[in-house]
Amino acid sequence: MAIGSTKPLYTLICTYTLLLISALADARILGLNSTSESDESQVFLWPLPSNFTFGNGTISIDPDLSLAFYFNGDNSTVSTIVEEAFRRYKAIIFKHSSSFSKLRLTRDLPYDISELSIIVRSDKEELKLGTDESYSLTVAKGDDHSIVGGAKIEANSVFGALRGLETFSQLCAYDYVTKTVQVYKAPWYIHDTPRFAYRGLLLDTSRHYLPVNIIKQIIESMSYAKLNVLHWHIIDEESFPLEVTTYPNLWKGAYTKWERYTIEDAYEIVNFAKMRGINVMPEVDVPGHAESWGAGYPDLWPSPSCREPLDVAKNFTFDVISGILTDMRKIFPFELFHLGGDEVHTDCWTSTPHVKQWLQDHNMTANEAYQYFVLKAQEIAVSKNWTPVNWEETFNTFASKLNPKTVVHNWLGGGVCPKAVAKGFRCIFSNQGIWYLDHLDVPWDEVYNAEPLEGINDASEQQLVLGGEVCMWGETADASNVQQTIWPRAAAAAERLWSKRESISAGNITASVLPRLQYFRCLLTRRGVQAAPVTNFYARNPPSGPGSCYEQ
């Protein structure tokens, strides 16, 4: 009788001991045993939230965590976007779920968090530039019953709720001793909003074809870093892989008949991205970088031996551009459309007899014809309710002629965004010296320290900088290595674009930021993302020897 009565007590003591040992061990590993609660370097969240406080408690999460969803207090309406996101994140958080069925039979302690409440104030699910992505996240201590279920996300839009779910998932850590999911440093109170509306990644599928599933994996990984625009550079001089119904021979410019994107593929990518709060901005680069168009329609070439820029002298050229944009408008709802306009070499125009004659007839130089082409393409895009984005050469060459809605995309170097916003244009920052991911010798800290607002001090002009994007050009990247080329350096830019400037620019970033970035890189690998070590001299190189994921 005495032995029987002490057995539950013995089990309880053992359970508490295991919890304590495990918590101390994990705290030591993750650097969470600091006595300074204001030391942000000990907070392993990426990107760093705008405002947050935390405590020193450890709480457990029920593997049967349920979702309570409310639109303005009404729980009768369901958001498919939030429901599907909750299922995705639950699978990530509880990836060791096969262990839980047995564990629950012997576990005597109740879980601290059994329900996640998500409150969204608007039932609109339109995703566009400037959509409100702010959120608040509260994770209460186990003895705090003011939050029903123990955790709550509040947001103005479903897309803010998605960002809150990502942060919640990063707070959750699996304990291998107790075999439970825990949140350290509870309670957490987080109020978060992005610094920039546009936080992008360019993906080039022309230089090397990327299968749809690879593109979707990259989109998924973007959501982990809270990036929100996929700039899909679909077409270039090397290949034209996209189906265009109006001009069906265009995708004869694909490398092979197996390396193509159907209309259905494009729809699938756009919808997949929206479910993760990510817009897709397509790019059709004109008039240069378009040799592949002539594989299906040779009349688009100035001549068979001189194949780009596109023939400015023929109305057919602009009919094809209009047809492409008409078809693409049905697929891509995002208001920005990238028209390229970079690296236009006009030798073909001046050396091809019929184009040369056209220039003379219209009293144009080749440079003036370049301006004419870009402005005509802009006019077509605007007529289809798109806002044109152009690479900076168009601004550098004829800024005063550009459509005033134009978004100038910086890439050649610094100093362009200050000039563009001073003239009233909006700007996207992508300085190639630091944010081109195919430049493999650019280290993570240079990516991190790049500042989109550098040289812009006027508050009204700062508002014209939409944000920035890192660019994954595909000359030396395909499905075999694209993800380890993107990550983790893209995450460094992602935090620059999300977090408050004053929070991430102070102090020694090697001491305060590097441990968090290494932790995030390991989080990516645990989630199946092929992220390379952080501190390699060359990006995407494998480790140089044995060691912990957290110190590579």
XYZ file of N, CA and C in Angstrom, residues 18-158:
423
model
N 13.565 15.627 -15.243
C 13.889 15.573 -16.661
C 13.632 16.913 -17.334
N 12.495 17.513 -16.997
C 12.178 18.823 -17.578
C 13.229 19.854 -17.221
N 13.679 19.857 -15.950
C 14.663 20.827 -15.487
C 16.011 20.610 -16.157
N 16.456 19.343 -16.211
C 17.742 19.042 -16.841
C 17.723 19.430 -18.306
N 16.625 19.073 -18.983
C 16.534 19.360 -20.411
C 16.500 20.857 -20.677
N 15.733 21.574 -19.846
C 15.635 23.017 -20.034
C 16.989 23.686 -19.837
N 17.733 23.236 -18.801
C 19.046 23.815 -18.551
C 20.018 23.499 -19.675
N 19.936 22.253 -20.171
C 20.833 21.847 -21.259
C 20.569 22.659 -22.516
N 19.282 22.767 -22.885
C 18.953 23.518 -24.089
C 19.271 24.990 -23.931
N 19.056 25.511 -22.711
C 19.376 26.913 -22.473
C 20.864 27.161 -22.667
N 21.702 26.203 -22.194
C 23.138 26.347 -22.355
C 23.519 26.277 -23.829
N 22.921 25.333 -24.579
C 23.227 25.167 -25.992
C 22.823 26.401 -26.782
N 21.633 26.931 -26.510
C 21.113 28.044 -27.295
C 21.511 29.405 -26.744
N 22.271 29.421 -25.660
C 22.682 30.701 -25.105
C 21.546 31.424 -24.422
N 20.593 30.671 -23.857
C 19.417 31.307 -23.270
C 19.538 31.486 -21.766
N 20.714 31.232 -21.213
C 20.861 31.344 -19.773
C 21.425 32.689 -19.346
N 21.393 33.659 -20.248
C 21.856 34.996 -19.907
C 20.928 35.626 -18.881
N 21.510 36.366 -17.957
C 20.686 37.021 -16.948
C 20.124 38.338 -17.444
N 20.589 38.792 -18.594
C 20.105 40.061 -19.146
C 18.959 39.814 -20.100
N 17.759 40.131 -19.672
C 16.598 39.899 -20.513
C 16.521 40.894 -21.666
N 17.276 41.970 -21.604
C 17.248 42.948 -22.678
C 18.273 42.643 -23.765
N 19.072 41.592 -23.580
C 20.103 41.245 -24.553
C 19.464 40.562 -25.752
N 19.254 41.325 -26.839
C 18.551 40.803 -28.001
C 19.342 39.732 -28.722
N 20.675 39.696 -28.505
C 21.481 38.683 -29.175
C 21.137 37.287 -28.680
N 20.467 37.191 -27.547
C 20.085 35.892 -27.019
C 18.690 35.466 -27.468
N 18.075 36.228 -28.330
C 16.744 35.898 -28.842
C 16.909 35.286 -30.226
N 16.546 34.010 -30.357
C 16.807 33.298 -31.599
C 15.590 33.336 -32.517
N 15.269 34.563 -32.958
C 14.193 34.781 -33.918
C 14.768 35.461 -35.144
N 14.250 35.101 -36.320
C 14.721 35.713 -37.565
C 13.546 35.877 -38.523
N 13.312 37.077 -39.059
C 13.976 38.332 -38.719
C 13.545 38.841 -37.346
N 14.355 39.702 -36.779
C 14.096 40.209 -35.440
C 12.806 41.032 -35.418
N 11.866 40.727 -34.513
C 10.616 41.504 -34.450
C 10.860 42.961 -34.048
N 9.876 43.786 -34.374
C 9.998 45.216 -34.089
C 10.107 45.495 -32.599
N 9.191 44.917 -31.839
C 9.152 45.137 -30.392
C 8.784 43.843 -29.703
N 9.480 43.527 -28.636
C 9.162 42.288 -27.920
C 9.720 42.334 -26.505
N 9.079 41.573 -25.637
C 9.602 41.310 -24.302
C 9.473 39.817 -24.043
N 10.276 39.326 -23.122
C 10.222 37.902 -22.785
C 10.593 37.717 -21.325
N 10.342 36.532 -20.822
C 10.619 36.235 -19.431
C 11.681 35.174 -19.281
N 11.518 34.324 -18.273
C 12.514 33.284 -18.021
C 11.877 31.924 -17.770
N 10.612 31.770 -18.178
C 9.922 30.507 -17.963
C 10.036 29.561 -19.143
N 9.719 28.305 -18.908
C 9.662 27.288 -19.961
C 8.286 26.641 -19.911
N 7.613 26.603 -21.054
C 6.261 26.047 -21.106
C 6.178 25.010 -22.210
N 5.218 24.136 -22.089
C 5.072 23.023 -23.028
C 3.857 23.251 -23.927
N 3.938 22.669 -25.149
C 2.883 22.816 -26.148
C 2.235 21.461 -26.402
N 0.933 21.440 -26.357
C 0.175 20.208 -26.601
C 0.331 19.791 -28.062
N 0.751 18.545 -28.331
C 0.857 18.097 -29.728
C -0.475 18.057 -30.452
N -1.559 18.074 -29.694
C -2.890 18.169 -30.293
C -3.376 19.620 -30.319
N -2.417 20.537 -30.406
C -2.734 21.964 -30.437
C -3.856 22.245 -31.433
N -4.866 22.974 -30.967
C -6.011 23.291 -31.827
C -6.001 24.766 -32.190
N -6.722 25.085 -33.246
C -6.818 26.456 -33.737
C -8.199 27.014 -33.444
N -8.227 28.195 -32.840
C -9.476 28.946 -32.694
C -9.328 30.212 -33.532
N -10.115 30.320 -34.589
C -9.949 31.416 -35.539
C -11.153 32.346 -35.484
N -10.883 33.666 -35.505
C -11.951 34.653 -35.395
C -11.726 35.788 -36.391
N -12.764 36.111 -37.157
C -12.803 37.361 -37.915
C -13.615 38.352 -37.092
N -12.950 39.354 -36.511
C -13.660 40.372 -35.727
C -14.599 39.761 -34.684
N -14.124 38.753 -33.989
C -14.912 38.137 -32.943
C -15.860 37.056 -33.406
N -15.987 36.878 -34.710
C -16.899 35.867 -35.264
C -16.091 34.638 -35.656
N -16.393 33.515 -35.027
C -15.656 32.293 -35.351
C -16.442 31.370 -36.275
N -17.475 31.907 -36.914
C -18.266 31.091 -37.841
C -17.678 31.133 -39.251
N -16.858 32.166 -39.534
C -16.215 32.292 -40.841
C -14.832 31.684 -40.782
N -14.488 30.954 -41.819
C -13.210 30.254 -41.839
C -12.310 30.862 -42.923
N -11.043 31.043 -42.616
C -10.046 31.480 -43.601
C -9.240 30.269 -44.045
N -9.381 29.911 -45.296
C -8.617 28.782 -45.829
C -7.125 29.070 -45.754
N -6.743 30.321 -46.001
C -5.323 30.690 -45.958
C -4.741 30.411 -44.577
N -5.456 30.825 -43.533
C -4.957 30.630 -42.167
C -5.043 29.163 -41.759
N -6.123 28.501 -42.104
C -6.267 27.093 -41.739
C -5.162 26.236 -42.341
N -4.889 26.455 -43.624
C -3.839 25.663 -44.266
C -2.475 26.002 -43.686
N -2.253 27.273 -43.372
C -0.980 27.663 -42.762
C -0.821 27.022 -41.395
N -1.895 26.986 -40.621
C -1.841 26.354 -39.302
C -1.464 24.878 -39.431
N -2.037 24.197 -40.407
C -1.698 22.782 -40.605
C -0.231 22.620 -40.998
N 0.260 23.517 -41.865
C 1.672 23.437 -42.269
C 2.595 23.641 -41.081
N 2.306 24.663 -40.297
C 3.182 24.965 -39.176
C 3.059 23.929 -38.069
N 1.891 23.374 -37.907
C 1.737 22.322 -36.900
C 2.603 21.118 -37.272
N 2.663 20.804 -38.564
C 3.517 19.699 -39.022
C 4.991 20.012 -38.787
N 5.377 21.271 -38.942
C 6.760 21.660 -38.688
C 7.079 21.577 -37.200
N 6.197 22.143 -36.379
C 6.442 22.201 -34.940
C 6.461 20.806 -34.328
N 5.550 19.957 -34.782
C 5.410 18.619 -34.191
C 5.874 17.537 -35.156
N 7.037 17.756 -35.771
C 7.508 16.782 -36.752
C 7.884 15.447 -36.108
N 8.031 15.447 -34.784
C 8.302 14.188 -34.076
C 7.013 13.566 -33.551
N 5.915 13.815 -34.231
C 4.592 13.448 -33.708
C 4.428 11.958 -33.470
N 5.214 11.118 -34.151
C 5.056 9.682 -33.964
C 5.388 9.267 -32.542
N 6.149 10.109 -31.829
C 6.509 9.782 -30.448
C 5.408 10.123 -29.465
N 4.445 10.950 -29.896
C 3.534 11.531 -28.932
C 2.473 10.564 -28.419
N 2.047 9.620 -29.232
C 0.944 8.761 -28.800
C 1.311 7.982 -27.549
N 2.543 7.422 -27.521
C 2.971 6.695 -26.330
C 3.232 7.646 -25.168
N 3.824 8.784 -25.486
C 4.154 9.749 -24.444
C 2.913 10.203 -23.693
N 1.825 10.421 -24.400
C 0.621 10.939 -23.769
C 0.003 9.935 -22.813
N 0.309 8.647 -23.006
C -0.227 7.629 -22.102
C 0.440 7.689 -20.737
N 1.699 8.177 -20.698
C 2.439 8.160 -19.445
C 2.658 9.550 -18.854
N 2.348 10.591 -19.620
C 2.608 11.942 -19.138
C 1.572 12.328 -18.091
N 2.051 12.771 -16.911
C 1.145 13.135 -15.823
C 0.867 14.640 -15.782
N 1.762 15.439 -16.401
C 1.613 16.885 -16.317
C 0.774 17.398 -17.477
N -0.102 18.371 -17.225
C -0.865 18.960 -18.334
C 0.038 19.856 -19.172
N -0.314 20.023 -20.434
C 0.414 20.946 -21.298
C -0.018 22.371 -20.986
N 0.922 23.292 -21.113
C 0.631 24.689 -20.811
C -0.178 25.356 -21.915
N 0.105 24.990 -23.166
C -0.599 25.601 -24.298
C -1.309 24.507 -25.076
N -2.627 24.616 -25.121
C -3.436 23.605 -25.808
C -4.165 24.179 -27.020
N -4.203 25.500 -27.111
C -4.950 26.135 -28.194
C -4.243 27.414 -28.625
N -4.199 27.642 -29.936
C -3.694 28.896 -30.486
C -4.868 29.687 -31.041
N -5.095 30.857 -30.474
C -6.167 31.724 -30.957
C -5.599 32.700 -31.984
N -6.248 32.799 -33.126
C -5.857 33.764 -34.150
C -7.042 34.675 -34.432
N -6.843 35.952 -34.207
C -7.892 36.953 -34.384
C -7.477 37.869 -35.531
N -8.273 37.905 -36.581
C -8.000 38.744 -37.743
C -9.127 39.763 -37.875
N -8.779 41.006 -38.097
C -9.772 42.079 -38.057
C -10.444 42.342 -39.402
N -9.948 41.743 -40.478
C -10.556 41.947 -41.788
C -10.658 40.608 -42.504
N -11.777 40.404 -43.189
C -11.952 39.155 -43.930
C -11.500 39.275 -45.384
N -10.899 40.425 -45.756
C -10.403 40.593 -47.120
C -9.101 39.815 -47.284
N -8.979 39.122 -48.409
C -7.798 38.300 -48.643
C -7.061 38.711 -49.915
N -7.226 39.983 -50.296
C -6.489 40.495 -51.442
C -5.042 40.755 -51.025
N -4.110 40.240 -51.819
C -2.688 40.419 -51.534
C -2.109 41.398 -52.543
N -1.574 42.491 -52.050
C -1.020 43.517 -52.942
C 0.124 44.224 -52.237
N 0.771 45.119 -52.952
C 1.849 45.897 -52.366
C 1.294 46.742 -51.221
N 1.905 46.637 -50.063
C 1.460 47.411 -48.914
C 0.394 46.739 -48.076
N 0.018 45.510 -48.387
C -0.912 44.775 -47.534
C -0.364 44.736 -46.109
N -1.224 44.955 -45.138
C -0.822 45.024 -43.733
C -0.344 43.643 -43.266
N 0.927 43.549 -42.918
C 1.499 42.285 -42.434
C 1.851 42.344 -40.951
N 1.383 43.357 -40.258
C 1.686 43.482 -38.836
C 0.912 42.439 -38.033
N 1.412 42.145 -36.871
C 0.743 41.176 -35.989
C 1.226 41.384 -34.557
N 0.468 40.866 -33.638
C 0.881 40.768 -32.235
C 0.804 39.303 -31.837
N 1.774 38.862 -31.070
C 1.826 37.466 -30.610
C 2.047 37.458 -29.113
N 1.175 36.760 -28.408
C 1.312 36.590 -26.965
C 1.406 35.107 -26.655
N 2.452 34.727 -25.943
C 2.595 33.351 -25.449
C 2.722 33.452 -23.941
N 1.666 33.052 -23.233
C 1.589 33.250 -21.790
C 2.349 32.163 -21.042
N 2.687 32.450 -19.774
C 3.274 31.435 -18.909
C 2.207 30.423 -18.524
N 2.649 29.280 -18.074
C 1.710 28.212 -17.751
C 0.689 28.579 -16.691
N 1.054 29.485 -15.771
C 0.129 29.850 -14.699
C -0.680 31.099 -15.020
N -0.544 31.601 -16.254
C -1.302 32.780 -16.672
C -2.494 32.327 -17.506
N -3.679 32.428 -16.939
C -4.883 31.943 -17.626
C -5.664 33.069 -18.292
N -5.023 34.251 -18.425
C -5.715 35.370 -19.074
C -5.816 35.161 -20.583
N -4.920 34.353 -21.147
C -4.968 34.022 -22.568
C -5.543 32.617 -22.693
N -6.725 32.506 -23.261
C -7.373 31.206 -23.411
C -6.496 30.322 -24.288
N -6.175 29.137 -23.786
C -5.342 28.209 -24.545
C -3.864 28.475 -24.408
N -3.471 29.703 -23.999
C -2.075 29.997 -23.721
C -1.349 30.790 -24.779
N -1.883 30.898 -26.022
C -1.186 31.625 -27.085
C -2.197 32.329 -27.978
N -1.846 33.523 -28.433
C -2.782 34.308 -29.249
C -2.019 35.138 -30.266
N -2.529 35.133 -31.503
C -2.028 36.009 -32.569
C -3.161 36.950 -32.962
N -2.868 38.233 -33.035
C -3.836 39.218 -33.517
C -3.231 39.946 -34.716
N -4.034 40.129 -35.759
C -3.536 40.765 -36.974
C -4.674 41.486 -37.679
N -4.310 42.477 -38.498
C -5.315 43.188 -39.283
C -5.688 42.438 -40.555
N -4.822 41.542 -41.015
C -5.094 40.770 -42.225
C -4.655 39.327 -42.009
N -5.138 38.443 -42.866
C -4.726 37.039 -42.768
C -3.229 36.905 -43.030
